Amino acid sequence: MEDHTFVVGQEFPDVKAFRNAIKEAAIAQHFELRVIKSDLVRYFAKCATEGCPWRIRAVKLPNSPTFTIRSLEGTHTCGKNAQNGHHQASVDWIVSFIEERLRDNINYKPKDILHDIHKQYGIIIPYKQAWRAKERGLAAIYGSSEEGYCMLPTFCEEIKKTNPGSIAELFTTGADNRFQRLFVSFHASICGFLSGCLPIVGLGGIQLKSKYLGTLLSATAFDADGGLFPLAFGVVDTENDDSWIWFLSELHKALEMNSEKMPQLTFLSDGQKGTLDAIRRKFPNSCHAFCMSYLSESISKEFKNSRLFHLLWKAAYATTTTVFKEKMAEIEEASPEAAKWIQQFPPSRWALLYFEGTRYGHLSSNIEEFNRWILDALELPIIQVVEQIHNKLMSEFEDRRTRSHSWFSVLAPSAETRMQEVISRASTYQVLRSDEVEFEVISAERSDIVNIGKHSCSCRDWQLYGIPCAHAAAAIMSCRKDVYAFAEKCFTVASYHEAYSEEIYPIPQKIDWNKFDEAPSTLNEDAQVVRPPKFRRPPGRPEKKRICVGELNREKHTVHCSRCNQTGHYKTTCKADIMKVIDSSLVGSNFVLK
């Protein structure tokens, strides 16, 4: 309360500053204001409680915007009477209270706003008021959703101007230019993927939470150290077969424009709408696999059994048919229904043993990691979503470029660790040479055939992971050759440097952009104003399905009807004809009617 005391003669920069100060004092000291007179030159108010003598009067000084307190009468006798809400705690006041916090934390939730206001001022405000204040605060800081769509054409031009060779294509629909799709891929990402990344592409989508919803589609890859490497992303008004075909078509164009020959790719996805057909149509020579994280989490949730999760992973990593069949039999034993469920996903699409393409040991995509990059921006206008990804890409490229300068090994750190492990194990093996390229490697447990010409071993680890296994390392070292020369190029530090060799340049702030009336003439006049899609976020809080981890292994309770003796419903919801139920019970009993 000492921070909100007033004295006669106290001055304020202008009338707005004085009004804010008196409102802040009323909220902090828990009394309601009744404003008698308030304009640009004078202000007169009193306490709203009947009988309280407190009064205040302030006026504007001549030839100056400064406001000063002329009179201050009485002291409050009303006590704290505004703990459950306050008329002065308007949405605008809450916005001013949370603005700096929102700048630091986009994910500042309404419940946190309620908590902080109650902690600082001791008043309780409605949840809906806090929610509205957050919406208005985000719009004040980042602009409205409508403005975001309207500025997209200029934003796309800025991306292409500041990052030459990048793709930023906007598509609209209808006579009124409604937003439909946006595709963005930075030149540094395209070139980095083609020259230094593993030929594996993860596909995924995440729902945006802004006013007009939409879905963010993304394509990600792995760098030489196994790190996330975003390749391209897009925003669509609706996720369906057509939007995925469009997205992969744009991705194909981007890769084709920057390579002489389209690389043989492996796609990992959750089997989203249209992805399978889109991959077949746009990348006919590629391979497709289901993301194991998606499959394992799905089977665990579907059958509420965490053991199935681990068994499925073990089956996926199996390198022999014997081990694979053993794990599938264990799944059958744990849950016949789960074994039947997994049959809808052919092993050739998820198990290492049967997959026809090359995944270098990556059974899951890194889409979830990419989605975490933009979790905080999901509620913001579309431009801020793109800016968040751009800023993250810019900082990550710079950080990884700098960090890799201290690497002096042949392979990237994760691959180097694996290589050191296999070399260490290889020193204990016995090698028998058959010819120039074929060897028999004998260990304490088994005997394996290695062919260094074909880069293969009967244990299959070399073929599956792209780095010589311990048996292969033993064979290679026995003929005095360099083991590192037999690792795939995509795992080398040189490839890592190539992946991040191109820079992603900053994009100017909106204040520096050309206005629409000064936009380049290359833009179609009708496309200069893009309207938001017709789909809008429905009112109310979205439903959430919560799963209790402790109940995953609990058996479902079977309900029983006492009227018809059937399972699946209660007596109160039984729809059986009561007379038929009575007749059937009489027939099946020894009751004799006299």
PDB file of N, CA and C in Angstrom, residues 60 76 94 106 120 141 185 237 306 357 370 384 386 447 465 513 585-586:
ATOM      1  N   LYS A  60      -4.839  19.531 -14.780  1.00  0.00           N
ATOM      2  CA  LYS A  60      -3.716  19.682 -15.709  1.00  0.00           C
ATOM      3  C   LYS A  60      -3.084  21.054 -15.493  1.00  0.00           C
ATOM      4  N   HIS A  76      -9.643   6.206   4.126  1.00  0.00           N
ATOM      5  CA  HIS A  76     -10.609   5.126   3.894  1.00  0.00           C
ATOM      6  C   HIS A  76     -11.093   4.523   5.208  1.00  0.00           C
ATOM      7  N   ILE A  94      -5.451  -5.772 -17.198  1.00  0.00           N
ATOM      8  CA  ILE A  94      -4.780  -7.075 -17.147  1.00  0.00           C
ATOM      9  C   ILE A  94      -3.752  -7.183 -18.267  1.00  0.00           C
ATOM     10  N   ILE A 106       5.457 -16.877 -24.315  1.00  0.00           N
ATOM     11  CA  ILE A 106       4.231 -16.907 -25.105  1.00  0.00           C
ATOM     12  C   ILE A 106       3.214 -17.851 -24.479  1.00  0.00           C
ATOM     13  N   GLN A 120      -0.176 -10.835  -6.206  1.00  0.00           N
ATOM     14  CA  GLN A 120       0.313  -9.458  -6.102  1.00  0.00           C
ATOM     15  C   GLN A 120      -0.720  -8.494  -5.548  1.00  0.00           C
ATOM     16  N   ILE A 141       1.064  -7.481 -29.164  1.00  0.00           N
ATOM     17  CA  ILE A 141       2.503  -7.706 -29.320  1.00  0.00           C
ATOM     18  C   ILE A 141       2.847  -8.206 -30.709  1.00  0.00           C
ATOM     19  N   SER A 185      10.950 -23.489 -47.687  1.00  0.00           N
ATOM     20  CA  SER A 185      12.173 -24.279 -47.529  1.00  0.00           C
ATOM     21  C   SER A 185      13.355 -23.353 -47.811  1.00  0.00           C
ATOM     22  N   ASP A 237      -4.720 -25.131 -44.767  1.00  0.00           N
ATOM     23  CA  ASP A 237      -5.976 -24.851 -44.068  1.00  0.00           C
ATOM     24  C   ASP A 237      -6.611 -26.132 -43.544  1.00  0.00           C
ATOM     25  N   SER A 306       1.695 -51.737 -21.079  1.00  0.00           N
ATOM     26  CA  SER A 306       3.016 -51.163 -21.351  1.00  0.00           C
ATOM     27  C   SER A 306       4.014 -52.223 -21.826  1.00  0.00           C
ATOM     28  N   GLY A 357      14.474 -50.741 -47.657  1.00  0.00           N
ATOM     29  CA  GLY A 357      15.325 -49.563 -47.806  1.00  0.00           C
ATOM     30  C   GLY A 357      16.401 -49.511 -46.746  1.00  0.00           C
ATOM     31  N   PHE A 370      11.033 -31.554 -33.739  1.00  0.00           N
ATOM     32  CA  PHE A 370      10.767 -30.338 -34.511  1.00  0.00           C
ATOM     33  C   PHE A 370       9.523 -29.622 -33.987  1.00  0.00           C
ATOM     34  N   GLN A 384       4.191 -15.421 -37.263  1.00  0.00           N
ATOM     35  CA  GLN A 384       5.034 -15.680 -36.088  1.00  0.00           C
ATOM     36  C   GLN A 384       5.452 -17.147 -36.010  1.00  0.00           C
ATOM     37  N   VAL A 386       6.138 -19.030 -38.639  1.00  0.00           N
ATOM     38  CA  VAL A 386       7.255 -19.129 -39.590  1.00  0.00           C
ATOM     39  C   VAL A 386       8.497 -18.447 -39.022  1.00  0.00           C
ATOM     40  N   SER A 447      30.009 -67.556 -35.226  1.00  0.00           N
ATOM     41  CA  SER A 447      30.901 -67.376 -36.366  1.00  0.00           C
ATOM     42  C   SER A 447      30.137 -66.594 -37.428  1.00  0.00           C
ATOM     43  N   TYR A 465      23.165 -50.372 -40.262  1.00  0.00           N
ATOM     44  CA  TYR A 465      23.570 -49.125 -39.612  1.00  0.00           C
ATOM     45  C   TYR A 465      24.550 -48.282 -40.422  1.00  0.00           C
ATOM     46  N   TRP A 513       9.510  -3.663 -43.753  1.00  0.00           N
ATOM     47  CA  TRP A 513       8.991  -4.210 -44.998  1.00  0.00           C
ATOM     48  C   TRP A 513       8.362  -3.096 -45.840  1.00  0.00           C
ATOM     49  N   SER A 585     -37.496 -65.732 -18.490  1.00  0.00           N
ATOM     50  CA  SER A 585     -37.064 -66.170 -17.162  1.00  0.00           C
ATOM     51  C   SER A 585     -38.009 -67.232 -16.604  1.00  0.00           C
ATOM     52  N   LEU A 586     -39.311 -67.115 -16.956  1.00  0.00           N
ATOM     53  CA  LEU A 586     -40.277 -68.103 -16.473  1.00  0.00           C
ATOM     54  C   LEU A 586     -40.064 -69.449 -17.160  1.00  0.00           C
TER      55      LEU A 586
END
